[in-house]
Coordinates of C-alpha atoms in Angstrom, one line a residue:
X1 CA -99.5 -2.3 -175.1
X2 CA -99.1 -1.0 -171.6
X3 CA -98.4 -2.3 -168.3
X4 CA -101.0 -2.2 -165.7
X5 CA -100.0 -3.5 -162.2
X6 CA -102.9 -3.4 -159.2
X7 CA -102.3 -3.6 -155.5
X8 CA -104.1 -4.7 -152.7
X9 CA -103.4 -4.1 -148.6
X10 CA -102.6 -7.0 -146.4
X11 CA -102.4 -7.8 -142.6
X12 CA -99.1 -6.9 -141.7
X13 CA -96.6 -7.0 -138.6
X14 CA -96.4 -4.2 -136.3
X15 CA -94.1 -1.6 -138.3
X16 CA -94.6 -2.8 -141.7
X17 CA -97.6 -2.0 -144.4
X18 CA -98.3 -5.2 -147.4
X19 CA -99.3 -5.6 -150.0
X20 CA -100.5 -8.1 -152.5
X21 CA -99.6 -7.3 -156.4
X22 CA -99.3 -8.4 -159.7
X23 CA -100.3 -7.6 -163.4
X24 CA -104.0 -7.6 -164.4
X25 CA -105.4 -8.2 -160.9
X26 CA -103.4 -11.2 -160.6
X27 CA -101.9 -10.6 -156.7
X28 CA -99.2 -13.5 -157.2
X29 CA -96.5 -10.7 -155.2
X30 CA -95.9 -9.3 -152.1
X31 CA -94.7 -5.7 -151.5
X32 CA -93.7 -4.5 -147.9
X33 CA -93.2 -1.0 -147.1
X34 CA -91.6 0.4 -143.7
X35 CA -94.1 3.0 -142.9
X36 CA -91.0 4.9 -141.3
X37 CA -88.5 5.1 -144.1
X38 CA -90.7 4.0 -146.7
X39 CA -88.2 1.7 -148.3
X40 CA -89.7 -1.0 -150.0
X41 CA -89.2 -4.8 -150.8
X42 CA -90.7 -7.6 -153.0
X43 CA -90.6 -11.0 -150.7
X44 CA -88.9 -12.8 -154.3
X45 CA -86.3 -10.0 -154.6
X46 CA -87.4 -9.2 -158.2
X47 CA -88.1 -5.5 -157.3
X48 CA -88.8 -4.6 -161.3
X49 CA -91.0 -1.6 -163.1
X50 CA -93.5 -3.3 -161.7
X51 CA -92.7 -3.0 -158.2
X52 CA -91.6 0.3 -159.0
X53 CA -94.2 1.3 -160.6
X54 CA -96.7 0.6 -158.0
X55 CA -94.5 1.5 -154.7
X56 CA -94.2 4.9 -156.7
X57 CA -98.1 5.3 -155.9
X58 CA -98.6 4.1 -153.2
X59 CA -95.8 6.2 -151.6
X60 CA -97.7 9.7 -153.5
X61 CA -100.7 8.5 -152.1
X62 CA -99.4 8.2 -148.5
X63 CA -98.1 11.7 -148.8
X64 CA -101.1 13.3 -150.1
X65 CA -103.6 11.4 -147.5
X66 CA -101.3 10.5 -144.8
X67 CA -102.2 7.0 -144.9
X68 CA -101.5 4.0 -146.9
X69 CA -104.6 3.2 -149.3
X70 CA -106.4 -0.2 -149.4
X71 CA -105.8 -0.5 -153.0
X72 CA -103.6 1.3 -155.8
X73 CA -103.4 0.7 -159.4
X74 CA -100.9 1.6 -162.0
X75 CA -101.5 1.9 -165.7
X76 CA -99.1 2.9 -168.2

């Protein structure tokens, strides 16, 4: 059985982009990306495949588009 992890954009502070995620539309985590150096961190610290998974394509889709998308999903 796969893994499929969905995303959702937040309200954010100046100079950060968040979002909510979690397996099977449950948004029970929060990912923040610095727009400048996209690095990226889990508020709980637990940055798993999950978090990788979806920071992965949300950081593709910002390089295709230019800006962050309002929501991303990840299905493996």
């Amino acid at each position: 059985m796969g893994m499929m992890v969905t995303a959702r954009r937040v309200e954010a502070a100046a100079g950060e982009v968040r979002y909510e995620f979690g397996l099977d539309d449950k948004f029970d985590r929060i990912l923040t990306i610095d727009p400048g150096t996209l690095d990226a961190r889990v508020e709980d610290g637990d940055f798993n495949s999950a978090a990788g998974a979806i920071t992965a394509k949300i950081v593709k889709a910002w390089r295709s588009s230019g800006e962050f998308p309002t929501r991303m999903l990840f299905a493996s």
